[in-house]
Amino acid sequence: MSDILIHIDAGVTTLTFNRLDKKNSITAAMYGQLADALAAADADPAQRVVVLQGHETIFSAGNDIGDFLNAPPSRENSPVFRFLRGIAGLSKPLLAAVCGPAVGVGTTMLFHCDLVYAGDNAAFSMPFVNLGLVPEAASSLLVPQAMGYHRAAEALLLGEPFMAEAALEVGLVNRVVPPSEANALAQAQARKLAAKPLTSLVETKRLLKQGQAAQVLARMDEEGALFRRMLGEPAAREAFGAFMERRKPDFSKL
């Protein structure tokens, strides 16, 4: 069975992370599937809303580290960057249902969603610094806007998890519900949107985002260039090596 399930019904395209044995960690192939599905949904007038979801126990552990090390994203058109540009540029409403851990890109992708519903077990984290890297998905721009500078600095510099209620307080999520209800709630809201006039949905979203659309893409490109460069530097090599060897990284000489 595919690691990304794609289901289209009643104008709603649902993309489900389906790799539970690997905590829904995302490979380059999965990013490619997601990017292609987003592009198809945006181009098809019959598809009006897109929903991202995982399992009630986990949304995504972020990048698959082994896959990431074997095939690092070395180009602007690497699958991960195609996916990030896809969620940033999607003209139609983008929803997410998030339960359990949402690590790295599992959190940063949510800042591009229009509506986010979380299970009360959701735990959001952006541990890029801990991996010797920098934020991605324009999160260095969007997280301070959403959370305020000091909370953003705490989340991005320390990389420690924050829970569903904190995410609700800062506006990252719209509602917190029991984990068994999150996916169903996102689907119900998506169907409400899909019943509305498509032109009105698209133009309203464009108006909401047009003030910073170019800025988001520019920041995404800047972060991406730094991210690709830093992947080959000593800090990232130490961090990823420690992860694979199940030990604490030592940055004392870096």
PDB file of C-alpha atoms in Angstrom:
ATOM      1  CA  MET A   1       0.000   0.000   0.000  1.00  0.00           C
ATOM      2  CA  SER A   2       1.201   3.514  -0.773  1.00  0.00           C
ATOM      3  CA  ASP A   3       2.858   5.650   1.901  1.00  0.00           C
ATOM      4  CA  ILE A   4       0.607   8.512   0.756  1.00  0.00           C
ATOM      5  CA  LEU A   5      -3.072   7.715   0.321  1.00  0.00           C
ATOM      6  CA  ILE A   6      -4.924   9.976  -2.106  1.00  0.00           C
ATOM      7  CA  HIS A   7      -8.707  10.017  -1.858  1.00  0.00           C
ATOM      8  CA  ILE A   8     -10.970  12.282  -3.903  1.00  0.00           C
ATOM      9  CA  ASP A   9     -14.649  12.627  -3.039  1.00  0.00           C
ATOM     10  CA  ALA A  10     -17.248  15.381  -3.320  1.00  0.00           C
ATOM     11  CA  GLY A  11     -14.665  17.984  -4.304  1.00  0.00           C
ATOM     12  CA  VAL A  12     -12.322  17.149  -1.418  1.00  0.00           C
ATOM     13  CA  THR A  13      -8.844  15.736  -2.023  1.00  0.00           C
ATOM     14  CA  THR A  14      -7.517  14.011   1.102  1.00  0.00           C
ATOM     15  CA  LEU A  15      -3.803  13.244   1.374  1.00  0.00           C
ATOM     16  CA  THR A  16      -3.082  10.812   4.213  1.00  0.00           C
ATOM     17  CA  PHE A  17       0.344   9.974   5.619  1.00  0.00           C
ATOM     18  CA  ASN A  18       0.248   6.170   5.688  1.00  0.00           C
ATOM     19  CA  ARG A  19       3.608   5.002   7.030  1.00  0.00           C
ATOM     20  CA  LEU A  20       2.798   4.239  10.632  1.00  0.00           C
ATOM     21  CA  ASP A  21       5.637   1.743  11.078  1.00  0.00           C
ATOM     22  CA  LYS A  22       8.034   4.656  10.448  1.00  0.00           C
ATOM     23  CA  LYS A  23       5.974   7.210  12.380  1.00  0.00           C
ATOM     24  CA  ASN A  24       4.786   8.751   9.118  1.00  0.00           C
ATOM     25  CA  SER A  25       8.290  10.069   8.418  1.00  0.00           C
ATOM     26  CA  ILE A  26       8.453  11.502   4.913  1.00  0.00           C
ATOM     27  CA  THR A  27      10.748  10.255   2.142  1.00  0.00           C
ATOM     28  CA  ALA A  28      11.697  12.035  -1.080  1.00  0.00           C
ATOM     29  CA  ALA A  29       9.285   9.756  -2.954  1.00  0.00           C
ATOM     30  CA  MET A  30       6.456  10.782  -0.605  1.00  0.00           C
ATOM     31  CA  TYR A  31       7.260  14.466  -1.100  1.00  0.00           C
ATOM     32  CA  GLY A  32       7.061  13.869  -4.838  1.00  0.00           C
ATOM     33  CA  GLN A  33       3.650  12.206  -4.490  1.00  0.00           C
ATOM     34  CA  LEU A  34       2.392  15.065  -2.326  1.00  0.00           C
ATOM     35  CA  ALA A  35       3.699  17.739  -4.715  1.00  0.00           C
ATOM     36  CA  ASP A  36       2.094  16.022  -7.718  1.00  0.00           C
ATOM     37  CA  ALA A  37      -1.224  15.589  -5.890  1.00  0.00           C
ATOM     38  CA  LEU A  38      -1.292  19.247  -4.856  1.00  0.00           C
ATOM     39  CA  ALA A  39      -0.591  20.377  -8.414  1.00  0.00           C
ATOM     40  CA  ALA A  40      -3.331  18.082  -9.751  1.00  0.00           C
ATOM     41  CA  ALA A  41      -5.843  19.351  -7.190  1.00  0.00           C
ATOM     42  CA  ASP A  42      -5.044  22.966  -7.986  1.00  0.00           C
ATOM     43  CA  ALA A  43      -5.452  22.395 -11.728  1.00  0.00           C
ATOM     44  CA  ASP A  44      -8.726  20.442 -11.537  1.00  0.00           C
ATOM     45  CA  PRO A  45     -11.840  22.615 -11.116  1.00  0.00           C
ATOM     46  CA  ALA A  46     -13.711  19.625  -9.676  1.00  0.00           C
ATOM     47  CA  GLN A  47     -11.296  19.482  -6.744  1.00  0.00           C
ATOM     48  CA  ARG A  48     -12.086  22.389  -4.436  1.00  0.00           C
ATOM     49  CA  VAL A  49     -10.394  21.649  -1.089  1.00  0.00           C
ATOM     50  CA  VAL A  50      -7.307  19.718   0.021  1.00  0.00           C
ATOM     51  CA  VAL A  51      -6.930  18.015   3.420  1.00  0.00           C
ATOM     52  CA  LEU A  52      -3.672  16.754   4.948  1.00  0.00           C
ATOM     53  CA  GLN A  53      -4.035  14.164   7.694  1.00  0.00           C
ATOM     54  CA  GLY A  54      -2.241  11.384   9.524  1.00  0.00           C
ATOM     55  CA  HIS A  55      -3.283   8.832  12.119  1.00  0.00           C
ATOM     56  CA  GLU A  56      -4.908   9.649  15.445  1.00  0.00           C
ATOM     57  CA  THR A  57      -1.642   8.653  17.169  1.00  0.00           C
ATOM     58  CA  ILE A  58       0.790  10.553  14.942  1.00  0.00           C
ATOM     59  CA  PHE A  59       0.746  13.172  12.202  1.00  0.00           C
ATOM     60  CA  SER A  60       4.375  12.991  11.022  1.00  0.00           C
ATOM     61  CA  ALA A  61       7.834  12.568  12.535  1.00  0.00           C
ATOM     62  CA  GLY A  62       9.189  14.847   9.803  1.00  0.00           C
ATOM     63  CA  ASN A  63      11.858  13.808   7.333  1.00  0.00           C
ATOM     64  CA  ASP A  64      12.914  10.171   7.132  1.00  0.00           C
ATOM     65  CA  ILE A  65      16.498  10.590   8.327  1.00  0.00           C
ATOM     66  CA  GLY A  66      17.932   7.559   6.513  1.00  0.00           C
ATOM     67  CA  ASP A  67      16.344   8.559   3.213  1.00  0.00           C
ATOM     68  CA  PHE A  68      17.353  12.156   3.847  1.00  0.00           C
ATOM     69  CA  LEU A  69      21.010  11.197   4.316  1.00  0.00           C
ATOM     70  CA  ASN A  70      21.061   8.867   1.310  1.00  0.00           C
ATOM     71  CA  ALA A  71      19.458  11.411  -1.031  1.00  0.00           C
ATOM     72  CA  PRO A  72      19.749  14.912   0.455  1.00  0.00           C
ATOM     73  CA  PRO A  73      17.736  17.650  -1.275  1.00  0.00           C
ATOM     74  CA  SER A  74      20.560  19.237  -3.246  1.00  0.00           C
ATOM     75  CA  ARG A  75      18.554  21.189  -5.838  1.00  0.00           C
ATOM     76  CA  GLU A  76      15.749  23.735  -5.874  1.00  0.00           C
ATOM     77  CA  ASN A  77      13.520  21.261  -7.701  1.00  0.00           C
ATOM     78  CA  SER A  78      14.108  18.454  -5.181  1.00  0.00           C
ATOM     79  CA  PRO A  79      10.787  16.848  -4.160  1.00  0.00           C
ATOM     80  CA  VAL A  80      10.714  18.451  -0.709  1.00  0.00           C
ATOM     81  CA  PHE A  81      11.067  21.939  -2.150  1.00  0.00           C
ATOM     82  CA  ARG A  82       8.428  21.205  -4.797  1.00  0.00           C
ATOM     83  CA  PHE A  83       6.094  20.179  -1.984  1.00  0.00           C
ATOM     84  CA  LEU A  84       6.836  23.302   0.063  1.00  0.00           C
ATOM     85  CA  ARG A  85       6.202  25.575  -2.912  1.00  0.00           C
ATOM     86  CA  GLY A  86       3.043  23.574  -3.575  1.00  0.00           C
ATOM     87  CA  ILE A  87       1.539  24.204  -0.156  1.00  0.00           C
ATOM     88  CA  ALA A  88       2.615  27.853  -0.231  1.00  0.00           C
ATOM     89  CA  GLY A  89       1.112  28.470  -3.665  1.00  0.00           C
ATOM     90  CA  LEU A  90      -2.044  26.336  -3.505  1.00  0.00           C
ATOM     91  CA  SER A  91      -4.917  28.545  -4.628  1.00  0.00           C
ATOM     92  CA  LYS A  92      -7.637  26.440  -2.986  1.00  0.00           C
ATOM     93  CA  PRO A  93      -8.336  25.965   0.724  1.00  0.00           C
ATOM     94  CA  LEU A  94      -5.829  23.709   2.495  1.00  0.00           C
ATOM     95  CA  LEU A  95      -6.849  22.020   5.761  1.00  0.00           C
ATOM     96  CA  ALA A  96      -4.994  19.759   8.166  1.00  0.00           C
ATOM     97  CA  ALA A  97      -5.959  17.346  10.928  1.00  0.00           C
ATOM     98  CA  VAL A  98      -3.084  16.839  13.354  1.00  0.00           C
ATOM     99  CA  CYS A  99      -2.860  14.268  16.132  1.00  0.00           C
ATOM    100  CA  GLY A 100       0.188  13.145  18.078  1.00  0.00           C
ATOM    101  CA  PRO A 101       3.703  14.323  17.153  1.00  0.00           C
ATOM    102  CA  ALA A 102       4.151  16.794  14.301  1.00  0.00           C
ATOM    103  CA  VAL A 103       7.920  17.192  13.972  1.00  0.00           C
ATOM    104  CA  GLY A 104       9.875  19.575  11.754  1.00  0.00           C
ATOM    105  CA  VAL A 105       8.093  19.893   8.438  1.00  0.00           C
ATOM    106  CA  GLY A 106       5.151  18.203  10.162  1.00  0.00           C
ATOM    107  CA  THR A 107       4.706  21.497  11.991  1.00  0.00           C
ATOM    108  CA  THR A 108       6.016  24.037   9.477  1.00  0.00           C
ATOM    109  CA  MET A 109       3.627  22.882   6.736  1.00  0.00           C
ATOM    110  CA  LEU A 110       0.732  23.854   9.005  1.00  0.00           C
ATOM    111  CA  PHE A 111       1.595  27.561   8.770  1.00  0.00           C
ATOM    112  CA  HIS A 112       0.526  27.341   5.116  1.00  0.00           C
ATOM    113  CA  CYS A 113      -2.826  25.733   5.920  1.00  0.00           C
ATOM    114  CA  ASP A 114      -6.001  27.780   6.052  1.00  0.00           C
ATOM    115  CA  LEU A 115      -7.652  25.698   8.777  1.00  0.00           C
ATOM    116  CA  VAL A 116      -5.986  23.297  11.231  1.00  0.00           C
ATOM    117  CA  TYR A 117      -7.757  20.955  13.654  1.00  0.00           C
ATOM    118  CA  ALA A 118      -5.744  19.205  16.351  1.00  0.00           C
ATOM    119  CA  GLY A 119      -6.254  16.262  18.611  1.00  0.00           C
ATOM    120  CA  ASP A 120      -5.597  17.029  22.263  1.00  0.00           C
ATOM    121  CA  ASN A 121      -2.565  14.716  22.009  1.00  0.00           C
ATOM    122  CA  ALA A 122      -0.882  16.854  19.332  1.00  0.00           C
ATOM    123  CA  ALA A 123       2.729  17.870  20.012  1.00  0.00           C
ATOM    124  CA  PHE A 124       4.384  20.360  17.674  1.00  0.00           C
ATOM    125  CA  SER A 125       8.156  20.788  17.366  1.00  0.00           C
ATOM    126  CA  MET A 126      10.662  22.434  15.019  1.00  0.00           C
ATOM    127  CA  PRO A 127      14.079  21.045  16.071  1.00  0.00           C
ATOM    128  CA  PHE A 128      16.110  22.357  13.119  1.00  0.00           C
ATOM    129  CA  VAL A 129      18.829  23.994  15.226  1.00  0.00           C
ATOM    130  CA  ASN A 130      19.247  20.727  17.129  1.00  0.00           C
ATOM    131  CA  LEU A 131      20.100  19.082  13.784  1.00  0.00           C
ATOM    132  CA  GLY A 132      22.619  21.760  12.791  1.00  0.00           C
ATOM    133  CA  LEU A 133      20.186  23.216  10.272  1.00  0.00           C
ATOM    134  CA  VAL A 134      17.921  26.228   9.812  1.00  0.00           C
ATOM    135  CA  PRO A 135      14.127  26.470   9.582  1.00  0.00           C
ATOM    136  CA  GLU A 136      12.370  25.747   6.293  1.00  0.00           C
ATOM    137  CA  ALA A 137       8.990  26.348   4.631  1.00  0.00           C
ATOM    138  CA  ALA A 138       9.350  30.090   5.343  1.00  0.00           C
ATOM    139  CA  SER A 139       8.858  29.276   9.028  1.00  0.00           C
ATOM    140  CA  SER A 140      11.467  31.850  10.057  1.00  0.00           C
ATOM    141  CA  LEU A 141       8.990  34.407   8.676  1.00  0.00           C
ATOM    142  CA  LEU A 142       5.629  32.820   9.466  1.00  0.00           C
ATOM    143  CA  VAL A 143       6.261  31.519  12.989  1.00  0.00           C
ATOM    144  CA  PRO A 144       7.112  34.967  14.467  1.00  0.00           C
ATOM    145  CA  GLN A 145       4.091  36.430  12.686  1.00  0.00           C
ATOM    146  CA  ALA A 146       1.803  33.812  14.182  1.00  0.00           C
ATOM    147  CA  MET A 147       3.327  33.369  17.632  1.00  0.00           C
ATOM    148  CA  GLY A 148       5.165  36.618  18.360  1.00  0.00           C
ATOM    149  CA  TYR A 149       8.947  36.910  18.381  1.00  0.00           C
ATOM    150  CA  HIS A 150       9.753  35.501  21.823  1.00  0.00           C
ATOM    151  CA  ARG A 151       7.556  32.420  21.514  1.00  0.00           C
ATOM    152  CA  ALA A 152       8.883  31.856  18.007  1.00  0.00           C
ATOM    153  CA  ALA A 153      12.468  32.150  19.251  1.00  0.00           C
ATOM    154  CA  GLU A 154      11.731  29.633  21.991  1.00  0.00           C
ATOM    155  CA  ALA A 155      10.195  27.205  19.490  1.00  0.00           C
ATOM    156  CA  LEU A 156      12.889  27.597  16.814  1.00  0.00           C
ATOM    157  CA  LEU A 157      16.035  28.074  18.920  1.00  0.00           C
ATOM    158  CA  LEU A 158      15.306  25.456  21.596  1.00  0.00           C
ATOM    159  CA  GLY A 159      13.330  23.164  19.310  1.00  0.00           C
ATOM    160  CA  GLU A 160      11.251  21.822  22.177  1.00  0.00           C
ATOM    161  CA  PRO A 161       7.671  20.575  21.701  1.00  0.00           C
ATOM    162  CA  PHE A 162       4.612  22.656  22.494  1.00  0.00           C
ATOM    163  CA  MET A 163       1.217  21.084  22.940  1.00  0.00           C
ATOM    164  CA  ALA A 164      -2.204  21.489  21.355  1.00  0.00           C
ATOM    165  CA  GLU A 165      -3.554  24.039  23.836  1.00  0.00           C
ATOM    166  CA  ALA A 166      -0.505  26.271  23.317  1.00  0.00           C
ATOM    167  CA  ALA A 167      -0.968  25.956  19.553  1.00  0.00           C
ATOM    168  CA  LEU A 168      -4.616  26.967  19.973  1.00  0.00           C
ATOM    169  CA  GLU A 169      -3.625  29.951  22.107  1.00  0.00           C
ATOM    170  CA  VAL A 170      -1.281  31.349  19.443  1.00  0.00           C
ATOM    171  CA  GLY A 171      -3.674  30.631  16.572  1.00  0.00           C
ATOM    172  CA  LEU A 172      -1.795  27.811  14.849  1.00  0.00           C
ATOM    173  CA  VAL A 173      -4.846  25.567  15.224  1.00  0.00           C
ATOM    174  CA  ASN A 174      -8.538  26.434  15.007  1.00  0.00           C
ATOM    175  CA  ARG A 175      -9.906  23.856  17.418  1.00  0.00           C
ATOM    176  CA  VAL A 176      -8.708  21.069  19.721  1.00  0.00           C
ATOM    177  CA  VAL A 177     -10.775  17.890  19.926  1.00  0.00           C
ATOM    178  CA  PRO A 178     -10.274  14.277  21.042  1.00  0.00           C
ATOM    179  CA  PRO A 179      -7.854  12.512  18.668  1.00  0.00           C
ATOM    180  CA  SER A 180     -10.578  10.178  17.390  1.00  0.00           C
ATOM    181  CA  GLU A 181     -12.543  13.209  16.152  1.00  0.00           C
ATOM    182  CA  ALA A 182      -9.870  15.344  14.456  1.00  0.00           C
ATOM    183  CA  ASN A 183      -9.860  13.769  10.993  1.00  0.00           C
ATOM    184  CA  ALA A 184     -13.654  13.667  10.871  1.00  0.00           C
ATOM    185  CA  LEU A 185     -13.884  17.324  11.879  1.00  0.00           C
ATOM    186  CA  ALA A 186     -11.437  18.358   9.151  1.00  0.00           C
ATOM    187  CA  GLN A 187     -13.441  16.349   6.622  1.00  0.00           C
ATOM    188  CA  ALA A 188     -16.711  17.956   7.723  1.00  0.00           C
ATOM    189  CA  GLN A 189     -15.246  21.449   7.417  1.00  0.00           C
ATOM    190  CA  ALA A 190     -13.731  20.585   4.040  1.00  0.00           C
ATOM    191  CA  ARG A 191     -17.116  19.477   2.731  1.00  0.00           C
ATOM    192  CA  LYS A 192     -18.663  22.750   3.899  1.00  0.00           C
ATOM    193  CA  LEU A 193     -16.028  24.625   1.921  1.00  0.00           C
ATOM    194  CA  ALA A 194     -16.382  22.381  -1.134  1.00  0.00           C
ATOM    195  CA  ALA A 195     -20.089  23.307  -1.324  1.00  0.00           C
ATOM    196  CA  LYS A 196     -19.250  27.008  -1.671  1.00  0.00           C
ATOM    197  CA  PRO A 197     -18.519  28.886  -4.929  1.00  0.00           C
ATOM    198  CA  LEU A 198     -14.995  27.994  -6.048  1.00  0.00           C
ATOM    199  CA  THR A 199     -14.195  31.455  -7.412  1.00  0.00           C
ATOM    200  CA  SER A 200     -15.176  33.045  -4.102  1.00  0.00           C
ATOM    201  CA  LEU A 201     -13.015  30.605  -2.156  1.00  0.00           C
ATOM    202  CA  VAL A 202      -9.986  31.128  -4.405  1.00  0.00           C
ATOM    203  CA  GLU A 203     -10.249  34.917  -4.560  1.00  0.00           C
ATOM    204  CA  THR A 204     -10.825  35.260  -0.824  1.00  0.00           C
ATOM    205  CA  LYS A 205      -7.769  33.125  -0.079  1.00  0.00           C
ATOM    206  CA  ARG A 206      -5.745  35.151  -2.596  1.00  0.00           C
ATOM    207  CA  LEU A 207      -6.760  38.403  -0.889  1.00  0.00           C
ATOM    208  CA  LEU A 208      -5.913  36.982   2.531  1.00  0.00           C
ATOM    209  CA  LYS A 209      -2.427  35.946   1.411  1.00  0.00           C
ATOM    210  CA  GLN A 210      -1.472  38.416  -1.291  1.00  0.00           C
ATOM    211  CA  GLY A 211       0.244  40.841   1.077  1.00  0.00           C
ATOM    212  CA  GLN A 212       3.016  38.369   1.795  1.00  0.00           C
ATOM    213  CA  ALA A 213       2.910  35.747  -0.990  1.00  0.00           C
ATOM    214  CA  ALA A 214       6.099  36.992  -2.673  1.00  0.00           C
ATOM    215  CA  GLN A 215       7.804  37.436   0.685  1.00  0.00           C
ATOM    216  CA  VAL A 216       6.984  33.847   1.680  1.00  0.00           C
ATOM    217  CA  LEU A 217       8.486  32.437  -1.515  1.00  0.00           C
ATOM    218  CA  ALA A 218      11.584  34.628  -1.196  1.00  0.00           C
ATOM    219  CA  ARG A 219      12.125  33.510   2.407  1.00  0.00           C
ATOM    220  CA  MET A 220      11.532  29.894   1.414  1.00  0.00           C
ATOM    221  CA  ASP A 221      14.239  30.189  -1.244  1.00  0.00           C
ATOM    222  CA  GLU A 222      16.662  31.832   1.200  1.00  0.00           C
ATOM    223  CA  GLU A 223      16.061  29.178   3.852  1.00  0.00           C
ATOM    224  CA  GLY A 224      16.359  26.422   1.234  1.00  0.00           C
ATOM    225  CA  ALA A 225      19.777  27.637   0.052  1.00  0.00           C
ATOM    226  CA  LEU A 226      21.046  27.775   3.645  1.00  0.00           C
ATOM    227  CA  PHE A 227      19.497  24.414   4.466  1.00  0.00           C
ATOM    228  CA  ARG A 228      21.184  22.703   1.507  1.00  0.00           C
ATOM    229  CA  ARG A 229      24.555  24.262   2.379  1.00  0.00           C
ATOM    230  CA  MET A 230      24.372  23.409   6.070  1.00  0.00           C
ATOM    231  CA  LEU A 231      23.446  19.776   5.393  1.00  0.00           C
ATOM    232  CA  GLY A 232      27.069  19.183   4.434  1.00  0.00           C
ATOM    233  CA  GLU A 233      28.627  21.050   7.355  1.00  0.00           C
ATOM    234  CA  PRO A 234      30.090  19.448  10.512  1.00  0.00           C
ATOM    235  CA  ALA A 235      27.203  20.299  12.849  1.00  0.00           C
ATOM    236  CA  ALA A 236      24.612  18.545  10.698  1.00  0.00           C
ATOM    237  CA  ARG A 237      26.888  15.569  10.130  1.00  0.00           C
ATOM    238  CA  GLU A 238      27.367  15.225  13.899  1.00  0.00           C
ATOM    239  CA  ALA A 239      23.640  15.621  14.597  1.00  0.00           C
ATOM    240  CA  PHE A 240      22.532  13.062  12.023  1.00  0.00           C
ATOM    241  CA  GLY A 241      25.338  10.673  12.952  1.00  0.00           C
ATOM    242  CA  ALA A 242      24.289  10.846  16.591  1.00  0.00           C
ATOM    243  CA  PHE A 243      20.670  10.221  15.635  1.00  0.00           C
ATOM    244  CA  MET A 244      21.549   7.125  13.619  1.00  0.00           C
ATOM    245  CA  GLU A 245      23.860   5.869  16.400  1.00  0.00           C
ATOM    246  CA  ARG A 246      21.272   6.615  19.114  1.00  0.00           C
ATOM    247  CA  ARG A 247      23.569   8.858  21.110  1.00  0.00           C
ATOM    248  CA  LYS A 248      23.581  12.482  22.235  1.00  0.00           C
ATOM    249  CA  PRO A 249      25.288  14.809  19.730  1.00  0.00           C
ATOM    250  CA  ASP A 250      28.400  16.692  20.819  1.00  0.00           C
ATOM    251  CA  PHE A 251      28.621  20.204  19.370  1.00  0.00           C
ATOM    252  CA  SER A 252      31.230  21.417  21.873  1.00  0.00           C
ATOM    253  CA  LYS A 253      33.980  21.696  19.255  1.00  0.00           C
ATOM    254  CA  LEU A 254      31.806  23.064  16.461  1.00  0.00           C
TER     255      LEU A 254
END
